[in-house]
Coordinates of C-alpha atoms in Angstrom, one line a residue:
Chain A
X1 CA 0.0 0.0 0.0
X2 CA 1.4 3.4 -1.0
X3 CA 0.7 6.8 0.3
X4 CA 0.9 9.6 -2.2
X5 CA 1.4 13.2 -1.0
X6 CA -0.3 15.1 -3.8
X7 CA -2.8 17.8 -4.7
X8 CA -5.9 16.7 -6.6
X9 CA -5.0 19.2 -9.4
X10 CA -1.3 18.9 -9.4
X11 CA -0.6 17.6 -12.9
X12 CA 2.5 15.7 -11.9
X13 CA 0.6 13.9 -9.1
X14 CA -2.1 13.0 -11.6
X15 CA 0.5 11.4 -13.8
X16 CA 1.6 9.2 -10.8
X17 CA -2.0 8.3 -10.0
X18 CA -2.5 7.1 -13.6
X19 CA 0.6 4.9 -13.4
X20 CA -0.5 3.4 -10.1
X21 CA -3.9 2.8 -11.6
X22 CA -2.5 1.1 -14.7
X23 CA -0.5 -1.2 -12.4
X24 CA -3.5 -1.9 -10.2
X25 CA -1.6 -0.7 -7.2
X26 CA -3.6 0.7 -4.2
X27 CA -2.7 4.1 -3.0
X28 CA -3.8 6.3 -0.2
X29 CA -3.8 9.9 -1.6
X30 CA -3.1 12.6 1.0
X31 CA -3.6 16.2 0.0
X32 CA -0.6 18.4 0.5
X33 CA -0.8 22.2 0.2
X34 CA 2.8 22.8 -0.8
X35 CA 2.5 26.5 -0.4
X36 CA 2.1 26.0 3.4
X37 CA 5.6 24.5 3.5
X38 CA 4.8 22.1 6.2
X39 CA 7.9 21.1 8.1
X40 CA 7.3 17.3 8.1
X41 CA 6.7 17.5 4.3
X42 CA 9.9 19.4 3.7
X43 CA 11.8 16.7 5.6
X44 CA 10.4 14.2 3.1
X45 CA 11.1 16.3 0.1
X46 CA 13.4 19.4 0.7
X47 CA 12.4 20.6 -2.8
X48 CA 8.9 21.2 -1.4
X49 CA 7.0 19.9 -4.4
X50 CA 4.4 17.2 -5.0
X51 CA 4.1 14.4 -5.7
X52 CA 6.0 12.4 -3.0
X53 CA 5.4 8.6 -2.8
X54 CA 5.8 6.8 0.5
X55 CA 6.4 3.1 0.4
X56 CA 7.7 0.7 3.0
X57 CA 11.4 0.0 3.2
X58 CA 12.6 2.8 1.0
X59 CA 13.1 6.5 1.5
X60 CA 10.3 8.9 0.4
X61 CA 10.4 9.1 -3.4
X62 CA 10.1 12.7 -4.6
X63 CA 9.1 14.0 -8.0
X64 CA 7.1 12.6 -10.9
X65 CA 10.2 11.4 -12.9
X66 CA 11.8 9.7 -10.0
X67 CA 8.6 8.0 -8.9
X68 CA 7.9 6.8 -12.5
X69 CA 11.4 5.3 -12.6
X70 CA 10.9 3.6 -9.3
X71 CA 7.6 2.1 -10.2
X72 CA 9.0 0.9 -13.6
X73 CA 12.0 -0.7 -11.9
X74 CA 9.9 -2.3 -9.2
X75 CA 6.7 -3.3 -11.0
X76 CA 7.5 -3.0 -14.7
X77 CA 8.8 -6.4 -15.4
X78 CA 5.7 -8.2 -14.3
X79 CA 3.4 -6.5 -16.8
X80 CA 5.6 -7.8 -19.7
X81 CA 4.5 -6.4 -23.1
X82 CA 2.4 -3.7 -21.5
X83 CA 5.4 -2.1 -19.8
X84 CA 4.8 1.6 -19.7
X85 CA 8.6 2.3 -20.1
X86 CA 9.6 0.1 -23.0
X87 CA 12.8 -1.8 -22.7
X88 CA 14.3 -1.1 -26.2
X89 CA 16.7 1.8 -26.1
X90 CA 15.2 3.9 -29.0
X91 CA 11.8 3.6 -27.5
X92 CA 13.0 4.4 -24.0
X93 CA 14.6 7.6 -25.3
X94 CA 11.5 8.7 -27.1
X95 CA 9.2 7.9 -24.1
X96 CA 11.5 9.7 -21.7
X97 CA 11.8 12.7 -24.1
X98 CA 8.0 13.1 -24.2
X99 CA 7.6 12.4 -20.5
X100 CA 10.0 15.3 -19.8
X101 CA 8.3 17.4 -22.5
X102 CA 5.0 17.2 -20.6
X103 CA 6.3 17.2 -17.0
X104 CA 8.7 20.0 -17.6
X105 CA 7.8 22.1 -20.7
X106 CA 4.1 21.7 -20.8
X107 CA 4.0 22.1 -17.0
X108 CA 6.0 25.3 -17.1
X109 CA 4.3 26.9 -20.0
X110 CA 0.7 25.7 -19.5
X111 CA -0.5 23.5 -16.7
X112 CA 1.5 25.0 -13.8
X113 CA 0.4 28.6 -14.5
X114 CA -3.2 27.7 -15.1
X115 CA -3.5 25.5 -12.0
X116 CA -1.6 28.0 -9.8
X117 CA -3.6 31.0 -10.9
X118 CA -7.0 29.4 -11.1
X119 CA -6.9 26.9 -8.3
X120 CA -4.0 27.1 -5.9
X121 CA -4.3 30.9 -5.4
X122 CA -7.8 30.4 -4.0
X123 CA -6.3 28.6 -1.0
X124 CA -3.1 30.6 -0.6
X125 CA -2.8 33.3 2.0
X126 CA -2.4 36.8 0.5
X127 CA 1.1 37.3 1.9
X128 CA 2.4 34.3 0.0
X129 CA 0.8 35.1 -3.3
X130 CA -2.8 34.2 -2.9
X131 CA -5.7 36.2 -4.3
X132 CA -7.3 36.8 -7.7
X133 CA -5.6 35.2 -10.7
X134 CA -3.3 37.2 -13.0
X135 CA -5.1 37.5 -16.3
X136 CA -1.9 38.0 -18.2
X137 CA -0.5 34.8 -17.0
X138 CA -3.7 32.9 -17.8
X139 CA -3.8 34.5 -21.3
X140 CA -0.2 33.4 -22.0
X141 CA -0.8 29.9 -20.9
X142 CA -4.0 29.7 -23.0
X143 CA -1.9 30.7 -26.0
X144 CA 0.8 28.2 -25.3
X145 CA -1.6 25.3 -24.9
X146 CA -2.5 25.7 -28.6
X147 CA 0.9 24.8 -30.0
X148 CA 1.2 21.9 -27.5
X149 CA -2.2 20.6 -28.6
X150 CA -1.1 20.8 -32.2
X151 CA 2.1 18.9 -31.3
X152 CA 0.0 16.2 -29.6
X153 CA -2.3 16.0 -32.6
X154 CA 0.7 15.6 -34.9
X155 CA 2.1 12.8 -32.8
X156 CA -1.3 11.1 -32.6
X157 CA -1.7 11.3 -36.4
X158 CA 1.8 9.8 -36.9
X159 CA 1.6 7.0 -34.4
X160 CA -0.9 4.8 -32.6
X161 CA 0.0 6.3 -29.2
X162 CA 2.1 9.4 -28.6
X163 CA 5.5 7.6 -28.4
X164 CA 4.8 4.6 -30.7
X165 CA 2.6 1.6 -31.0
X166 CA 1.7 1.0 -27.4
X167 CA 0.5 3.0 -24.4
X168 CA 3.5 4.4 -22.5
X169 CA 4.4 6.9 -19.8
X170 CA 4.3 9.5 -22.6
X171 CA 0.5 9.2 -23.0
X172 CA -0.1 9.2 -19.3
X173 CA 2.0 12.3 -18.7
X174 CA 0.3 14.2 -21.5
X175 CA -3.2 13.1 -20.4
X176 CA -2.5 13.9 -16.8
X177 CA -1.5 17.5 -17.5
X178 CA -4.3 18.0 -20.0
X179 CA -6.9 16.6 -17.5
X180 CA -6.0 19.2 -14.9
X181 CA -6.6 22.1 -17.2
X182 CA -9.5 20.3 -19.0
X183 CA -11.4 20.6 -15.6
X184 CA -11.0 24.3 -16.0
X185 CA -12.2 24.3 -19.6
X186 CA -8.8 25.5 -20.8
X187 CA -8.2 22.9 -23.6
X188 CA -9.4 24.1 -27.1
X189 CA -10.3 20.6 -28.2
X190 CA -12.1 21.8 -31.4
X191 CA -8.7 22.9 -32.7
X192 CA -7.3 19.4 -33.2
X193 CA -9.4 16.3 -33.9
X194 CA -6.5 13.9 -33.7
X195 CA -5.5 15.1 -30.3
X196 CA -9.1 15.0 -29.1
X197 CA -9.6 11.4 -30.4
X198 CA -6.3 10.3 -28.7
X199 CA -7.4 11.9 -25.4
X200 CA -10.8 10.3 -25.5
X201 CA -9.1 6.9 -25.7
X202 CA -6.8 7.6 -22.7
X203 CA -9.7 9.2 -20.7
X204 CA -11.8 6.1 -21.1
X205 CA -9.2 3.9 -19.3
X206 CA -10.2 2.6 -15.9
X207 CA -7.0 4.2 -14.4
X208 CA -8.5 7.6 -15.3
X209 CA -11.7 7.3 -13.3
X210 CA -10.4 8.5 -10.0
X211 CA -9.2 11.8 -11.7
X212 CA -12.6 12.4 -13.2
X213 CA -14.3 12.1 -9.8
X214 CA -12.3 15.0 -8.4
X215 CA -14.5 18.0 -7.7
X216 CA -13.5 21.3 -6.2
X217 CA -15.9 23.3 -4.2
X218 CA -16.5 26.7 -5.8
X219 CA -14.8 25.7 -9.1
X220 CA -17.2 23.7 -11.2
X221 CA -15.7 21.3 -13.8
X222 CA -16.0 22.2 -17.5
X223 CA -19.1 20.8 -19.2
X224 CA -17.2 18.0 -20.9
X225 CA -14.7 17.1 -18.1
X226 CA -16.3 13.7 -17.2
X227 CA -17.9 13.2 -20.6
X228 CA -16.1 10.3 -22.3
X229 CA -17.6 11.2 -25.6
X230 CA -16.9 14.9 -25.4
Chain B
X1 CA 32.4 8.0 -30.6
X2 CA 29.8 10.4 -29.3
X3 CA 28.9 13.9 -30.4
X4 CA 27.7 16.3 -27.8
X5 CA 25.8 19.4 -28.7
X6 CA 26.5 21.6 -25.8
X7 CA 27.7 25.0 -24.7
X8 CA 31.0 25.1 -22.8
X9 CA 29.2 26.9 -19.9
X10 CA 25.9 25.1 -20.0
X11 CA 26.0 23.4 -16.5
X12 CA 23.8 20.5 -17.7
X13 CA 26.2 19.8 -20.5
X14 CA 29.2 19.9 -18.1
X15 CA 27.4 17.2 -16.1
X16 CA 27.3 15.0 -19.2
X17 CA 30.9 15.7 -20.0
X18 CA 31.9 14.6 -16.5
X19 CA 30.0 11.3 -16.9
X20 CA 31.6 10.6 -20.2
X21 CA 35.0 11.4 -18.7
X22 CA 34.4 9.1 -15.8
X23 CA 33.5 6.3 -18.2
X24 CA 36.5 7.0 -20.4
X25 CA 34.2 7.5 -23.4
X26 CA 35.4 9.8 -26.2
X27 CA 33.2 12.7 -27.2
X28 CA 33.3 15.3 -29.9
X29 CA 31.8 18.4 -28.3
X30 CA 30.0 20.8 -30.7
X31 CA 29.0 24.2 -29.5
X32 CA 25.3 25.0 -29.9
X33 CA 24.0 28.5 -29.3
X34 CA 20.5 27.5 -28.3
X35 CA 19.2 31.1 -28.5
X36 CA 19.8 31.0 -32.3
X37 CA 17.1 28.2 -32.5
X38 CA 18.9 26.5 -35.4
X39 CA 16.4 24.4 -37.3
X40 CA 18.5 21.3 -37.6
X41 CA 19.1 21.5 -33.8
X42 CA 15.3 21.8 -33.1
X43 CA 14.7 18.7 -35.2
X44 CA 17.0 16.8 -32.9
X45 CA 15.5 18.3 -29.7
X46 CA 12.3 20.2 -30.1
X47 CA 12.6 21.5 -26.6
X48 CA 15.6 23.5 -27.9
X49 CA 17.9 22.9 -25.0
X50 CA 21.4 21.6 -24.5
X51 CA 22.8 19.0 -24.0
X52 CA 21.9 16.6 -26.8
X53 CA 24.0 13.4 -27.2
X54 CA 24.3 11.9 -30.6
X55 CA 25.3 8.2 -30.8
X56 CA 25.1 5.7 -33.6
X57 CA 22.0 3.5 -33.9
X58 CA 19.7 5.4 -31.5
X59 CA 17.7 8.7 -31.8
X60 CA 19.3 11.8 -30.5
X61 CA 19.3 11.8 -26.6
X62 CA 18.0 15.1 -25.3
X63 CA 18.5 16.5 -21.8
X64 CA 20.9 15.8 -18.9
X65 CA 18.6 13.4 -17.0
X66 CA 17.8 11.3 -20.1
X67 CA 21.4 11.2 -21.2
X68 CA 22.5 10.1 -17.7
X69 CA 20.0 7.3 -17.7
X70 CA 21.0 6.2 -21.2
X71 CA 24.7 6.2 -20.3
X72 CA 24.0 4.2 -17.1
X73 CA 21.9 1.7 -18.9
X74 CA 24.5 1.2 -21.6
X75 CA 27.8 1.5 -19.8
X76 CA 26.9 1.2 -16.1
X77 CA 27.2 -2.5 -15.7
X78 CA 30.8 -2.8 -16.9
X79 CA 32.2 -0.4 -14.2
X80 CA 30.8 -2.7 -11.4
X81 CA 31.2 -1.2 -8.0
X82 CA 32.1 2.2 -9.4
X83 CA 28.7 2.6 -11.0
X84 CA 27.6 6.2 -10.9
X85 CA 23.9 5.3 -10.5
X86 CA 23.9 2.7 -7.7
X87 CA 21.8 -0.4 -8.1
X88 CA 20.1 -0.6 -4.7
X89 CA 16.8 1.1 -4.6
X90 CA 17.3 3.4 -1.6
X91 CA 20.6 4.7 -3.0
X92 CA 19.1 5.1 -6.5
X93 CA 16.3 7.3 -5.0
X94 CA 18.7 9.5 -3.1
X95 CA 21.1 9.9 -6.1
X96 CA 18.2 10.7 -8.4
X97 CA 16.8 13.1 -5.9
X98 CA 20.0 15.0 -5.6
X99 CA 20.7 14.9 -9.4
X100 CA 17.2 16.5 -9.9
X101 CA 18.0 19.0 -7.1
X102 CA 21.0 20.3 -9.0
X103 CA 19.8 19.9 -12.5
X104 CA 16.5 21.5 -11.8
X105 CA 16.5 23.6 -8.6
X106 CA 20.1 24.8 -8.4
X107 CA 19.9 25.4 -12.2
X108 CA 16.8 27.5 -12.0
X109 CA 17.8 29.4 -8.9
X110 CA 21.5 29.8 -9.4
X111 CA 23.4 28.5 -12.4
X112 CA 21.0 29.3 -15.2
X113 CA 20.4 32.9 -14.3
X114 CA 24.2 33.5 -13.7
X115 CA 25.3 31.8 -16.9
X116 CA 22.5 33.5 -18.9
X117 CA 23.1 37.0 -17.6
X118 CA 26.9 36.9 -17.4
X119 CA 27.8 34.7 -20.4
X120 CA 25.0 33.9 -22.9
X121 CA 23.7 37.5 -23.1
X122 CA 27.1 38.6 -24.5
X123 CA 26.4 36.5 -27.6
X124 CA 22.7 37.1 -28.0
X125 CA 21.3 39.6 -30.3
X126 CA 19.5 42.5 -28.6
X127 CA 16.1 41.6 -30.0
X128 CA 16.2 38.2 -28.4
X129 CA 17.3 39.4 -25.0
X130 CA 21.0 40.0 -25.4
X131 CA 22.8 43.0 -23.8
X132 CA 24.1 44.0 -20.4
X133 CA 23.3 41.7 -17.5
X134 CA 20.3 42.4 -15.1
X135 CA 21.9 43.2 -11.8
X136 CA 18.8 42.2 -9.9
X137 CA 18.8 38.7 -11.4
X138 CA 22.5 38.3 -10.5
X139 CA 22.0 39.5 -7.0
X140 CA 19.1 37.1 -6.4
X141 CA 21.2 34.1 -7.8
X142 CA 24.2 35.1 -5.6
X143 CA 21.9 35.1 -2.6
X144 CA 20.5 31.7 -3.5
X145 CA 23.9 30.1 -4.0
X146 CA 24.6 30.6 -0.3
X147 CA 21.8 28.2 0.9
X148 CA 22.7 25.7 -1.7
X149 CA 26.4 25.8 -0.6
X150 CA 25.3 25.3 3.0
X151 CA 23.2 22.3 1.9
X152 CA 26.2 20.8 0.0
X153 CA 28.3 21.4 3.0
X154 CA 25.8 19.7 5.3
X155 CA 25.7 16.6 3.0
X156 CA 29.5 16.6 2.7
X157 CA 29.8 16.6 6.5
X158 CA 27.3 13.8 6.9
X159 CA 28.5 11.5 4.2
X160 CA 31.7 10.6 2.3
X161 CA 30.2 11.8 -1.0
X162 CA 27.0 13.8 -1.4
X163 CA 24.6 10.8 -1.8
X164 CA 26.5 8.3 0.3
X165 CA 29.8 6.3 0.5
X166 CA 30.8 6.5 -3.2
X167 CA 31.0 8.9 -6.0
X168 CA 27.7 9.1 -7.9
X169 CA 25.8 11.2 -10.4
X170 CA 24.9 13.5 -7.5
X171 CA 28.5 14.6 -7.0
X172 CA 29.0 15.1 -10.7
X173 CA 25.8 17.1 -11.1
X174 CA 26.6 19.4 -8.2
X175 CA 30.2 19.9 -9.3
X176 CA 29.1 20.6 -12.9
X177 CA 26.8 23.4 -11.9
X178 CA 29.2 24.8 -9.4
X179 CA 32.1 24.8 -11.9
X180 CA 30.2 26.9 -14.4
X181 CA 29.6 29.7 -11.9
X182 CA 33.0 29.2 -10.2
X183 CA 34.5 30.3 -13.5
X184 CA 32.6 33.6 -12.9
X185 CA 33.8 33.8 -9.3
X186 CA 30.3 33.4 -8.0
X187 CA 30.8 30.7 -5.4
X188 CA 31.4 32.0 -1.8
X189 CA 33.7 29.1 -0.9
X190 CA 34.9 30.8 2.3
X191 CA 31.4 30.3 3.7
X192 CA 31.6 26.5 3.9
X193 CA 34.8 24.5 4.5
X194 CA 33.2 21.1 4.0
X195 CA 31.6 22.1 0.7
X196 CA 35.0 23.5 -0.4
X197 CA 36.9 20.3 0.6
X198 CA 34.4 18.1 -1.2
X199 CA 34.6 20.2 -4.4
X200 CA 38.4 20.1 -4.3
X201 CA 38.2 16.3 -4.4
X202 CA 35.8 16.3 -7.3
X203 CA 37.7 19.0 -9.1
X204 CA 41.0 17.0 -9.0
X205 CA 39.5 14.0 -10.9
X206 CA 40.8 13.5 -14.4
X207 CA 37.3 13.8 -15.8
X208 CA 37.2 17.4 -14.6
X209 CA 40.3 18.6 -16.7
X210 CA 38.5 19.4 -19.9
X211 CA 36.1 21.7 -18.0
X212 CA 39.0 23.6 -16.4
X213 CA 40.6 24.2 -19.8
X214 CA 37.5 26.1 -21.1
X215 CA 38.3 29.8 -21.5
X216 CA 36.0 32.5 -22.7
X217 CA 37.4 35.5 -24.6
X218 CA 36.6 38.6 -22.8
X219 CA 35.5 36.9 -19.6
X220 CA 38.5 35.9 -17.6
X221 CA 38.2 32.9 -15.2
X222 CA 38.1 33.6 -11.5
X223 CA 41.5 33.5 -9.8
X224 CA 41.0 30.1 -8.3
X225 CA 39.1 28.4 -11.2
X226 CA 41.9 26.1 -12.3
X227 CA 43.6 26.0 -8.9
X228 CA 43.2 22.5 -7.4
X229 CA 44.2 23.8 -4.1
X230 CA 42.1 26.9 -4.0

């Protein structure tokens, strides 16, 4: 049994929840408000970021990329052909490239600013940056999402899944980040049919269900958030 | 034979050069000025960042973390006990945590702003952000480096190397980032004896020599940059 220190709308944490779900591993999610800089949390992860995975017999595992590696190295072999991080080197490189693309670049340019401005800032005290969202930041992120969606669409038209023939960490990372901002209605799905069709496939996986049941008081989900046929 | 698209003062690229050096692998370094957004370079790494490793038979390997994983998975086993990414899970987690700490957090808070302001901006055209350095940015980075140096010192006093008993990726990542800003004289070594003693050990390794021979026209190295007994 794992414990995951996370925030329900932290895109990196959603990525880890999808991986755990794909492996059928049970997890106890515990909400962490990183902006409160809780001392016990900082002892587990001095970087002060979610997600952090707690498992028996090993140190706390901090950060999406490190948790993904840990889960692959511990549980990957037993799923054989369905391994989310493929074993052939060219595929590994492409999966890791795309995983970093979403967890770093998409996060920085799109999902982190949107989730921070539109969700986290509601809960943050004013003296640490809470308050109304910055419309400039939101506007920039909504511009950025368009080229990312086009890139996803291009990959989805070229390949069966984003990194190749099979479902991999690349798909789960992309879908995790998109899901967080899809809740806010910030994905212009009409702009790319291929991206939308790919997302519909990922969204209908059982591992996705726990994400779709997240609801935030005062911030209603977009009309199509839970709709599998959006 | 590898080709490494890098910049001599890109801290992430220095990390990869140290790994290649430790493995005794030959590399042809090719300077890439990422701000010029060369089309052929963007085809190799759409994220537009250095380092990118080119090797025969596999796609271009983009980014320090992905290259480090690739090199470990390809050459790690043959160095046995001296493996830079240990095989036991608790050690792997700690090495990866510290590697990410330096390649992401230290990079963002210290080495990227200093190298960008003090080196890259000299070569950038004005319309893409070139010109004189922002003194505010430099001041903030020079404040941040102090807590990072104290953290390195704390690790070095607690352990033989930063992540444990043996030299690992954690040491090479930390030393790579420090070396780039040490050239600029931006490391307050006098503030932490343990950090300084640890760095002196890493700096005296043969893998470090190529970094110490980097000289930049118009930007003289700090007085102690090449001094092994600084």
